[in-house]
Coordinates of C-alpha atoms and ligand atoms in Angstrom, one line a residue:
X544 CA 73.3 54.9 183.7
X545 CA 76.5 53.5 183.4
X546 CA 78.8 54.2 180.2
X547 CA 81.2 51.2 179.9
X548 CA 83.7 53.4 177.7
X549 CA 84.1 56.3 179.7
X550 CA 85.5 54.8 182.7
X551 CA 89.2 55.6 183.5
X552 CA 89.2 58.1 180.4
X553 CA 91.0 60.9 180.8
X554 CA 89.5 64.4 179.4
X555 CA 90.6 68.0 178.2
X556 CA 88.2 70.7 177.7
X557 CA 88.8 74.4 176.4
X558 CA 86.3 76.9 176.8
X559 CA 85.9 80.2 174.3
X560 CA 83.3 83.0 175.2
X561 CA 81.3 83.9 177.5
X562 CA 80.9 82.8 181.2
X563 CA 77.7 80.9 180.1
X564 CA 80.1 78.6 178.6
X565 CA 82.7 78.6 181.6
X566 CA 79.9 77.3 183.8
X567 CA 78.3 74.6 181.1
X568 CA 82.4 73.3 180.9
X569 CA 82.1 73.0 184.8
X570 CA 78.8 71.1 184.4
X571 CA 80.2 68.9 181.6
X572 CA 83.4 68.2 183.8
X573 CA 81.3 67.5 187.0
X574 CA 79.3 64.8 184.4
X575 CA 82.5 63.0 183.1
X576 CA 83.8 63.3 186.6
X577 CA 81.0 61.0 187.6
X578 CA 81.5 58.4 184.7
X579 CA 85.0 57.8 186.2
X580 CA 87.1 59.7 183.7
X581 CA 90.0 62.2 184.8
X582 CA 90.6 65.7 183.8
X583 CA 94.1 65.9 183.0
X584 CA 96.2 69.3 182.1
X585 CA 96.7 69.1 178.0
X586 CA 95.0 67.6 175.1
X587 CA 97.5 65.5 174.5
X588 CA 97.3 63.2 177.9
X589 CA 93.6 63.0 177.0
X590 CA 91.3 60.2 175.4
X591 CA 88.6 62.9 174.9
X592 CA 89.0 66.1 174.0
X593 CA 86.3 69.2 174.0
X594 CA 85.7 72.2 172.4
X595 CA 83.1 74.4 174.3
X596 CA 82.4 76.8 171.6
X597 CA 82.0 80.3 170.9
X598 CA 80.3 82.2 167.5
X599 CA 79.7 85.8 169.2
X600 CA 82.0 87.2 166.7
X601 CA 83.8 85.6 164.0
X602 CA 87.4 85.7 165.3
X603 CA 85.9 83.6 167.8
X604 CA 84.6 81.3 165.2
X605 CA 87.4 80.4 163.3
X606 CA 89.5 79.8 165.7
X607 CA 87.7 76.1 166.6
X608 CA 88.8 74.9 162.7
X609 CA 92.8 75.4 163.9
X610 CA 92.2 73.9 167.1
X611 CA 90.4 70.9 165.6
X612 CA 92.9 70.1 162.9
X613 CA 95.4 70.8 165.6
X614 CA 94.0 67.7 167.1
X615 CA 95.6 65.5 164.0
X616 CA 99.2 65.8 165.2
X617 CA 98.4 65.1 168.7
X618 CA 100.7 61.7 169.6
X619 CA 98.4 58.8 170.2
X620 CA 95.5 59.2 173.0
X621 CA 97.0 57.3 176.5
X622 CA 93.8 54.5 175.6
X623 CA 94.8 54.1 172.3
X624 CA 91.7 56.3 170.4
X625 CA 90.9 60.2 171.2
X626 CA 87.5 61.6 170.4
X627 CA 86.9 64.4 169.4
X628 CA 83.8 66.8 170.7
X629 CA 82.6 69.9 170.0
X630 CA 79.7 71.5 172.0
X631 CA 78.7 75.2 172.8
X632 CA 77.3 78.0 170.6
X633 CA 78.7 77.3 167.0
X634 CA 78.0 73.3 168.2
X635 CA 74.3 74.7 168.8
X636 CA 74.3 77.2 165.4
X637 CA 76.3 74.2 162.8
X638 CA 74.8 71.0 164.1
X639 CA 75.9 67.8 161.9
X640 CA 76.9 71.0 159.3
X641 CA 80.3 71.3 161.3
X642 CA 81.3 67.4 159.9
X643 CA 82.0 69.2 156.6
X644 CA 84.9 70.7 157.3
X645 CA 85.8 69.2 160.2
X646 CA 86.9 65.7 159.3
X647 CA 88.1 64.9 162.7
X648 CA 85.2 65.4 165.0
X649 CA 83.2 62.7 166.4
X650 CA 80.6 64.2 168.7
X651 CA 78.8 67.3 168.4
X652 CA 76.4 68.0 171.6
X653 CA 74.2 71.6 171.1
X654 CA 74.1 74.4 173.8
X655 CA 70.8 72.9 175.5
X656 CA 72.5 69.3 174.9
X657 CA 75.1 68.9 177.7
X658 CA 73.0 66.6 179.8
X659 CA 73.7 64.1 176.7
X660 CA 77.4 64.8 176.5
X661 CA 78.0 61.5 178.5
X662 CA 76.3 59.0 176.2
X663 CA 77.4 60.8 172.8
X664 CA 80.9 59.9 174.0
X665 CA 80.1 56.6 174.9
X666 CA 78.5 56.2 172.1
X667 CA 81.5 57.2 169.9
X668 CA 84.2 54.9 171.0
X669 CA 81.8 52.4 171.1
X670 CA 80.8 52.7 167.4
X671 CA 83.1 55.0 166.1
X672 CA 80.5 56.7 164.1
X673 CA 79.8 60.4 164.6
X674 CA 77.0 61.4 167.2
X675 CA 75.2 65.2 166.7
X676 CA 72.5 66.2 169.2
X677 CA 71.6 69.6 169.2
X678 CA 67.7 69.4 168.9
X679 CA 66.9 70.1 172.9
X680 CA 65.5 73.2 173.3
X681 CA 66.0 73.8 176.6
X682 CA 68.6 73.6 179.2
X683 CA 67.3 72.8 182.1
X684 CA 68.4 69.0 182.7
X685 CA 71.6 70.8 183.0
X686 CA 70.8 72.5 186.3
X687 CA 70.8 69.0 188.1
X688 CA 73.9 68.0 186.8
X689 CA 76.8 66.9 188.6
X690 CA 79.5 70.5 189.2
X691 CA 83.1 70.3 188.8
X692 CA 84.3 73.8 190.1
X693 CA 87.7 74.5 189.3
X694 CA 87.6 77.4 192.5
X695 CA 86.3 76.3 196.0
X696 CA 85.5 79.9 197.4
X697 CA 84.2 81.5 194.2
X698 CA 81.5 79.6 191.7
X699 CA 79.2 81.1 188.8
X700 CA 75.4 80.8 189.5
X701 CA 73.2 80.7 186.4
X702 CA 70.2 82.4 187.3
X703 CA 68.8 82.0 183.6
X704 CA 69.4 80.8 180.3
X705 CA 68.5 82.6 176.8
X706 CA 67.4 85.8 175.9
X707 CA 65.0 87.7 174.0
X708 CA 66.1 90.7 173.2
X709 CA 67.3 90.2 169.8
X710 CA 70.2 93.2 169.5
X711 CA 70.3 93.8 165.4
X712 CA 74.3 92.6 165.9
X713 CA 74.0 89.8 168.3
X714 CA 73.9 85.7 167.4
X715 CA 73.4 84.7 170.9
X716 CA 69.4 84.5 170.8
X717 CA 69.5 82.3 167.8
X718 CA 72.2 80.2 169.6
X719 CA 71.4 80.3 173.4
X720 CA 67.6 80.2 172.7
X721 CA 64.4 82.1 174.7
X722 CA 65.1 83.5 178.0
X723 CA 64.1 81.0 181.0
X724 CA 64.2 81.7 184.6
X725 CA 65.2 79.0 187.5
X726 CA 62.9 78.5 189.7
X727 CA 63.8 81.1 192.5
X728 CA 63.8 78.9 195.5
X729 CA 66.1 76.5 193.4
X730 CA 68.6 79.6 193.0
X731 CA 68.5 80.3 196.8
X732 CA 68.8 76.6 197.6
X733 CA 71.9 76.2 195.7
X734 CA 73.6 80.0 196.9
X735 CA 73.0 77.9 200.6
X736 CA 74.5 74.5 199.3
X737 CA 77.8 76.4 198.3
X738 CA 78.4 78.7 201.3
X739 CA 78.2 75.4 203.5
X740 CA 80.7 74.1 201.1
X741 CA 82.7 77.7 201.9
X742 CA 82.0 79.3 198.7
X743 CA 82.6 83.3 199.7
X744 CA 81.6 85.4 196.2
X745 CA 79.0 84.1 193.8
X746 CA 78.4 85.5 190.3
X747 CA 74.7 85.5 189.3
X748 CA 75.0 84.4 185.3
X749 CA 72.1 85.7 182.7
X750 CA 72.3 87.6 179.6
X751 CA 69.9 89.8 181.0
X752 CA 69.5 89.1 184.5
X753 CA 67.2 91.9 184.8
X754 CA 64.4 90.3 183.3
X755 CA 65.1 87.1 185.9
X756 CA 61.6 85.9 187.2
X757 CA 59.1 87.1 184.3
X758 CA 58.8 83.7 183.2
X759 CA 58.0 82.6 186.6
X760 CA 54.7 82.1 188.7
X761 CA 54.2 84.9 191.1
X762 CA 56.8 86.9 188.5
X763 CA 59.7 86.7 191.5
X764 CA 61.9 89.6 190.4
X765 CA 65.3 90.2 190.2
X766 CA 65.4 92.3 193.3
X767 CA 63.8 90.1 194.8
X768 CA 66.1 87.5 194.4
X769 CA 69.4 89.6 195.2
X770 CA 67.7 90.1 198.6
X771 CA 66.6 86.6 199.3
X772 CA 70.4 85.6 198.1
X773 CA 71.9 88.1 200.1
X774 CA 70.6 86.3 203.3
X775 CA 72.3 83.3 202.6
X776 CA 75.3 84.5 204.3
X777 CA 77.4 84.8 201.1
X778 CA 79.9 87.5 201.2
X779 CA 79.9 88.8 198.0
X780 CA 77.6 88.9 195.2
X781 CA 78.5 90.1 191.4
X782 CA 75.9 89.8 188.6
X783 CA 76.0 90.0 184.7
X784 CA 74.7 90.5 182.3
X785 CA 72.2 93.7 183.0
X786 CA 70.5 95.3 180.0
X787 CA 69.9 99.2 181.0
X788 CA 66.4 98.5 179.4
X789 CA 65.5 96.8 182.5
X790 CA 66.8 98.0 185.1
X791 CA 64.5 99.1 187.8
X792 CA 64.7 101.3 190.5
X793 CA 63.9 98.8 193.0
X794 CA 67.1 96.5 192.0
X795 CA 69.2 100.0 192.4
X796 CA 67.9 99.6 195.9
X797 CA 68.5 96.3 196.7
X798 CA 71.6 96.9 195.6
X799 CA 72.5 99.5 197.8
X800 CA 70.6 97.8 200.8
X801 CA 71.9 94.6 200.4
X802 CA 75.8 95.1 202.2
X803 CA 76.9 91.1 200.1
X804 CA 75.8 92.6 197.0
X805 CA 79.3 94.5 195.3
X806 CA 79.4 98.1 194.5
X807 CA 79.9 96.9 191.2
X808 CA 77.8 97.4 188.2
X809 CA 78.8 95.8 184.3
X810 CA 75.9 98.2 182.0
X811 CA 76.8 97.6 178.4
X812 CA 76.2 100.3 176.6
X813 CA 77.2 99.4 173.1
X814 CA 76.9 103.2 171.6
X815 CA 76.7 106.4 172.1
X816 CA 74.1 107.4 169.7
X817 CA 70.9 107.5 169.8
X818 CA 70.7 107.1 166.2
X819 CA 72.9 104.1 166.4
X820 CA 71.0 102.5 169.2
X821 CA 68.0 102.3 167.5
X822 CA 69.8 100.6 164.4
X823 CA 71.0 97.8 167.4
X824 CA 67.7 97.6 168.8
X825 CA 68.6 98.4 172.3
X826 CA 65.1 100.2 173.4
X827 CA 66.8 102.9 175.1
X828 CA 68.2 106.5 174.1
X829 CA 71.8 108.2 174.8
X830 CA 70.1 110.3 177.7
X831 CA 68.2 107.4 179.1
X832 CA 71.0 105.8 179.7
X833 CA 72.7 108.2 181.2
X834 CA 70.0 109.5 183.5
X835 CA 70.0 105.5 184.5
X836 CA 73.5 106.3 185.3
X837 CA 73.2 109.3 187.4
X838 CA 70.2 107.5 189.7
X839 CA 72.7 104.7 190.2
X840 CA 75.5 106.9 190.9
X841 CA 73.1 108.9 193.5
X842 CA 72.3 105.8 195.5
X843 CA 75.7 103.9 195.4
X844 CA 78.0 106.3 195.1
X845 CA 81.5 105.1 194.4
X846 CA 80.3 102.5 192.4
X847 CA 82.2 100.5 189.8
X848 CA 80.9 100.7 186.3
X849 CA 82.2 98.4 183.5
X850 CA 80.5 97.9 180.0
X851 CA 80.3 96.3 176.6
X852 CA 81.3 98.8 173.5
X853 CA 81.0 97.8 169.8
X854 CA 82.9 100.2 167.6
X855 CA 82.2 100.4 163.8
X856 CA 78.4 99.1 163.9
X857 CA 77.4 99.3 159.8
X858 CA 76.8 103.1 159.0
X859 CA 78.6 104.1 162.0
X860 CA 79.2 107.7 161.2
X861 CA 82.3 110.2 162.7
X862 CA 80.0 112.1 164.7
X863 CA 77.9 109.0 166.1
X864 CA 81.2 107.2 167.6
X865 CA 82.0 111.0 168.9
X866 CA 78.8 110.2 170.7
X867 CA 80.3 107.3 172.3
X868 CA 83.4 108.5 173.3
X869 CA 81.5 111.4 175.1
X870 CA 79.6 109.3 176.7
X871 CA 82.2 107.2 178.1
X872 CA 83.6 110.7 179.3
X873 CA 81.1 111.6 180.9
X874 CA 80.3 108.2 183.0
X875 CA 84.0 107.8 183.6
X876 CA 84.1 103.6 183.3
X877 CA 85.7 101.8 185.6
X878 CA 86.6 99.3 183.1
X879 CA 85.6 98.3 179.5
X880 CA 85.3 95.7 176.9
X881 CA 85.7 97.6 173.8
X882 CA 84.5 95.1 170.8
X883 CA 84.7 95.8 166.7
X884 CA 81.9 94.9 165.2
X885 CA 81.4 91.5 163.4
X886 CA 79.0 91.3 161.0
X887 CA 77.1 87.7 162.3
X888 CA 75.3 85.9 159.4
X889 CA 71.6 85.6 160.4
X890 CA 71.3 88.8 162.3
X891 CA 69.1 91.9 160.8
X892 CA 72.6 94.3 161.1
X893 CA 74.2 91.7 158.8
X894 CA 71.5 93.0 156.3
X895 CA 73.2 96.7 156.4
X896 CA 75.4 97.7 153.6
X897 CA 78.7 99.6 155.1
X898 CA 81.5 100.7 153.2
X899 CA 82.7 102.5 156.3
X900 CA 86.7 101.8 155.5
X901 CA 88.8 99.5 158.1
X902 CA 91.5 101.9 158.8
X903 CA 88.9 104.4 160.2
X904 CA 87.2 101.4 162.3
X905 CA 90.4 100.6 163.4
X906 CA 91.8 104.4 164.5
X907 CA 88.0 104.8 166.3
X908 CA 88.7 101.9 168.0
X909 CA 92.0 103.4 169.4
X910 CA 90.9 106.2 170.4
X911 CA 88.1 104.7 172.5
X912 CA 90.4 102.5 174.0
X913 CA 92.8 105.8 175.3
X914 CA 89.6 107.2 176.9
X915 CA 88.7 104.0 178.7
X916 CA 92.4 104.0 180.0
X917 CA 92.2 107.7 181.4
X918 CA 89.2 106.6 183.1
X919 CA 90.1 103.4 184.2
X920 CA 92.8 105.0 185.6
X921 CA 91.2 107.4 187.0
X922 CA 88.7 105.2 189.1
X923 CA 91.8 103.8 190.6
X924 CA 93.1 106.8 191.4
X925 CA 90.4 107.2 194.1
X926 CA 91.3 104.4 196.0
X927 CA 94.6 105.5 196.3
X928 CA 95.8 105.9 199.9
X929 CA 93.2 103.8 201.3
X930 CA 92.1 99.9 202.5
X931 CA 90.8 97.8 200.4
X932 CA 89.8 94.0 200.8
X933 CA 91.1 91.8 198.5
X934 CA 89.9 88.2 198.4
X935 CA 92.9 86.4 197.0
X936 CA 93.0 84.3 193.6
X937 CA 96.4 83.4 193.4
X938 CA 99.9 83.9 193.1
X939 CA 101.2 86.5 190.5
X940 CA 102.1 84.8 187.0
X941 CA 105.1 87.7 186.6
X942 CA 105.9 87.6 190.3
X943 CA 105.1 84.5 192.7
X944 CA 106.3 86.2 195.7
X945 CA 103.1 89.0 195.3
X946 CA 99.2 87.5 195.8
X947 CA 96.9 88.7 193.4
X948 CA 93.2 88.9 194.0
X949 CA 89.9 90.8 193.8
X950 CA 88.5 94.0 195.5
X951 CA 84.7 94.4 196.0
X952 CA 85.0 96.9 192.9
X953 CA 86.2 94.1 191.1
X954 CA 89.4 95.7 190.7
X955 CA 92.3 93.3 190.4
X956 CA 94.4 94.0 193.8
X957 CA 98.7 93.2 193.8
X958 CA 100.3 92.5 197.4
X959 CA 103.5 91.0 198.4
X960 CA 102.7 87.5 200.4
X961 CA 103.0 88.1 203.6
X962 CA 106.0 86.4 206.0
X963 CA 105.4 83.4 207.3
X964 CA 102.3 82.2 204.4
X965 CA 102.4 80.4 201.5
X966 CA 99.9 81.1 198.4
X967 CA 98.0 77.8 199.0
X968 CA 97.3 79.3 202.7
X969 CA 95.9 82.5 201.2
X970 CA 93.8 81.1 198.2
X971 CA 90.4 81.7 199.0
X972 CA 90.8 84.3 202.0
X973 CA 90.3 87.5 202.1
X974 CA 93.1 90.0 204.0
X975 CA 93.4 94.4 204.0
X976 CA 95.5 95.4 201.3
X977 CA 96.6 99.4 201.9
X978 CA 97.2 100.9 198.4
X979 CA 100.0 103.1 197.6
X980 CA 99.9 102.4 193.6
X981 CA 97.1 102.7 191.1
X982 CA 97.6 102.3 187.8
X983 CA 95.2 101.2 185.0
X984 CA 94.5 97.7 185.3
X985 CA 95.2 97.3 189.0
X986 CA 96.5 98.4 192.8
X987 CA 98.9 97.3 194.2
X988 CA 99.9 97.8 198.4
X989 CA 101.2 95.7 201.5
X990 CA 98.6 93.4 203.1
X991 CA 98.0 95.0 206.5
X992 CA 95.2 92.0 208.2
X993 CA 95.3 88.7 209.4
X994 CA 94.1 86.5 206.7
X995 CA 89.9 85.7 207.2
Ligands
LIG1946 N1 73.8 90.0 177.1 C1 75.0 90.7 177.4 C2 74.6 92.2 177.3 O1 73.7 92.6 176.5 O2 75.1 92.9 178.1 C3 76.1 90.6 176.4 C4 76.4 89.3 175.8 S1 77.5 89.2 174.5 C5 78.1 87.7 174.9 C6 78.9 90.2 175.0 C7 79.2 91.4 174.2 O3 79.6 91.0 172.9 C8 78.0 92.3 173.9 O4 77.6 93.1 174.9 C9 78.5 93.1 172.7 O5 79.2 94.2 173.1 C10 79.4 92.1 172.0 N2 78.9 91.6 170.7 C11 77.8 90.9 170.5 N3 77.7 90.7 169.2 C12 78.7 91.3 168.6 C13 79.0 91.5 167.2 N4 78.3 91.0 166.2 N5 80.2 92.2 166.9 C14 80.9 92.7 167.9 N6 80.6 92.6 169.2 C15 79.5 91.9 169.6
LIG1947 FE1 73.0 89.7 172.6 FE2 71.5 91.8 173.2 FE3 70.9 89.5 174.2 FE4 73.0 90.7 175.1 S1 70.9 91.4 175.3 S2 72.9 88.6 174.5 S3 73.8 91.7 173.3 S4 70.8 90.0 172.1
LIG1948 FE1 79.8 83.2 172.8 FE2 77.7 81.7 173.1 FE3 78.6 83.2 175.1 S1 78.2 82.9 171.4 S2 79.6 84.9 174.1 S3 79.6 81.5 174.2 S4 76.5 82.8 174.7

């Protein structure tokens, strides 16, 4: 189809949340791309601007009604009129609601919508009337889409969409919709398609990827999948989200059999209690998890664990976050994304009454984040002294002369750039890095490989 107003427009999108939302931005690029519009650097060299939108907790939320407004003293679009868009989960959650108080927007495209995203525009400088489409229910026009990836060696795979398990805290079922599976051979196809185009690591996307396939005929399962994936000759292979609830033995073996897939593992956990658990609806107990834990750790030992904590869930009491910062002891993180909780309106947690005070939230929170760091640093602290390979991002912000990239524990690795290379060269290749520092957040060492 062709959309007579979108040729030669230039475009700007930012991306909140999750990486759901990173890879629907690519998909939406990869669409305008193909209209004949240009991505350019700031929002104000572009025609059309878009908001790919976050409601997961509510700083997240309000920060889309600065960035909007923001949009007013913007000097005038390069063609003379800027629309406005707004897409993603509080796009998919507001609908035509979001006009209210946003005087300025002139499309609004839902979460299972960005197939449209094209013609909405179109539509809009055409008519200059407001266009809202948010009643799709399911994304998968989306998977055929045209792909802008802003990496050539790395790219995001969405394995699924949706989810169903309904945490008592968590808006994304309400906003993201049922949990649906791609068809497997579709997944494989496309893991083929990008290591011919030299992608090296892949990221398998689902908010639970280990219910992948249930949907499906035949019931493929996620195991199943990491194997077939692994023979594509991809080099690495990361996956999130997991849900503990559902993760069977057999993808702890492919795991470990499978040399692409990382010894990496993000398990969110969310609490230490049991009690507290139950109030989130996560279907499994303080010990189950950490018996999961100790099976994993048996059969991939060394491995990398990262995870999701909320601190302050309503009736959170002293001696259930104690819980949780025991049980972070104990499984010694490698990393962690420590969250407070946001009450979500529409979720059965909102519902609780809590008169828990926000100092006490606040100095819980604190002293979470400590023991992550002595574990995080920790981890590291094993890899001291020895070679690690490090497929490079990118140039140090801080530093240009040091290369910066990933190890297969997804640790973030610092080197100086060898004599004789420029960044550009390295981008996208992997080389030895020998550690001699290990701190909290990263290693650092002197590259000690040609470049592969
Ligand atoms: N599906 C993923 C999983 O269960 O591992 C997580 C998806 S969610 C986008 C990422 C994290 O946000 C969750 O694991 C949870 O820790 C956090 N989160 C979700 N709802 C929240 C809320 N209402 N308040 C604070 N943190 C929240
Ligand atoms: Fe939210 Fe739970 Fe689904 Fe993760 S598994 S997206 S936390 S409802
Ligand atoms: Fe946010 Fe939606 Fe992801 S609410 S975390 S962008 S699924």
């Amino acid at each position: 189809m062709q959309f007579t107003h979108l040729h030669g427009k230039t475009y700007f999108i930012r991306t909140f949340g999750c990486q759901m939302n990173m890879h629907d931005s690519e998909r939406v690029s990869g669409l305008l791309d193909s209209c004949g519009c240009l991505e350019v650097a700031g929002p104000e060299d572009a025609d059309i601007v878009i908001f790919m939108t976050c409601c997961v907790r509510e700083a997240a939320d309000t920060r889309l009604y600065g960035q909007c407004s923001s949009c007013k003293s913007l000097p005038p679009a390069p063609s003379g009129r800027r629309v406005v868009a707004v897409g993603g989960c509080i796009a998919q959650r507001d609908g035509s609601g979001l006009l209210t108080n946003l005087d300025n927007v002139d499309v609004i495209f839902g979460t299972h919508s960005i197939a449209h995203v094209a013609e909405l525009i179109d539509a809009a400088f055409d008519d200059g009337e407001h266009h809202v489409r948010c009643e799709e229910t399911d994304s998968e026009a989306a998977t055929t889409m045209p792909w802008h990836r802003a990496e050539q060696y790395r790219a995001w795979v969405p394995i699924m969409t949706g989810c169903n398990n309904f945490c008592s805290y968590c808006i994304v079922p309400y906003v993201r919709g049922r949990e649906k599976s791609r068809a497997f051979e579709e997944i494989v196809d496309e893991v083929t398609g990008l290591v011919r185009t030299g992608v090296r690591e892949i990221t398998l996307l689902g908010q639970n990827v280990n219910s992948y396939g249930r949907d499906l005929f035949g019931s493929p399962r996620f195991a199943d999948l990491l194997r077939a994936v692994g023979e594509t000759g991809i080099e690495r292979i990361f996956f999130t989200s997991s849900h503990p609830k559902d993760l069977l033995p057999e993808t702890i073996d492919a795991m470990a059999d499978v040399p692409a897939v990382m010894p990496q593992l993000h398990l969110a956990v969310q609490s230490g209690s049991s009690r507290i658990l139950k109030l989130m609806n996560r279907k499994y107990t303080r010990e189950q998890y950490l018996d999961l834990i100790d099976r994993i750790r048996d059969r991939i030992p060394g491995i990398a664990l990262s995870t999701d904590i909320i601190v302050g869930f309503p009736g959170e009491t002293e001696e259930d976050f104690e819980q949780t910062l025991s049980l972070a002891e104990r499984v010694g993180y490698a990393q962690a994304f420590t969250f407070i909780y946001s009450k979500r309106a529409g979720t059965p947690a909102a519902e609780i009454v809590d008169d828990t005070p926000r100092e006490v939230i606040l100095d819980r929170f604190n002293r979470l984040v400590h023991v992550i760091e002595d574990s995080a640093y920790a981890f590291n602290q094993h890899d001291l002294h020895t070679t690690v390979s490090v497929l490079v991002e990118g140039s140090s912000k801080k530093d240009p002369s040091m290369l910066l990239g990933k190890s297969p524990k997804n640790q973030t690795v610092h080197a100086p750039i060898p004599d004789g290379y420029s960044i550009d060269a390295l981008i996208g290749k992997i080389v030895d890095v020998s550690v001699d520092r290990a701190r909290t957040w990263y290693l650092s060492g002197d590259v000690v490989s040609d470049p592969r």
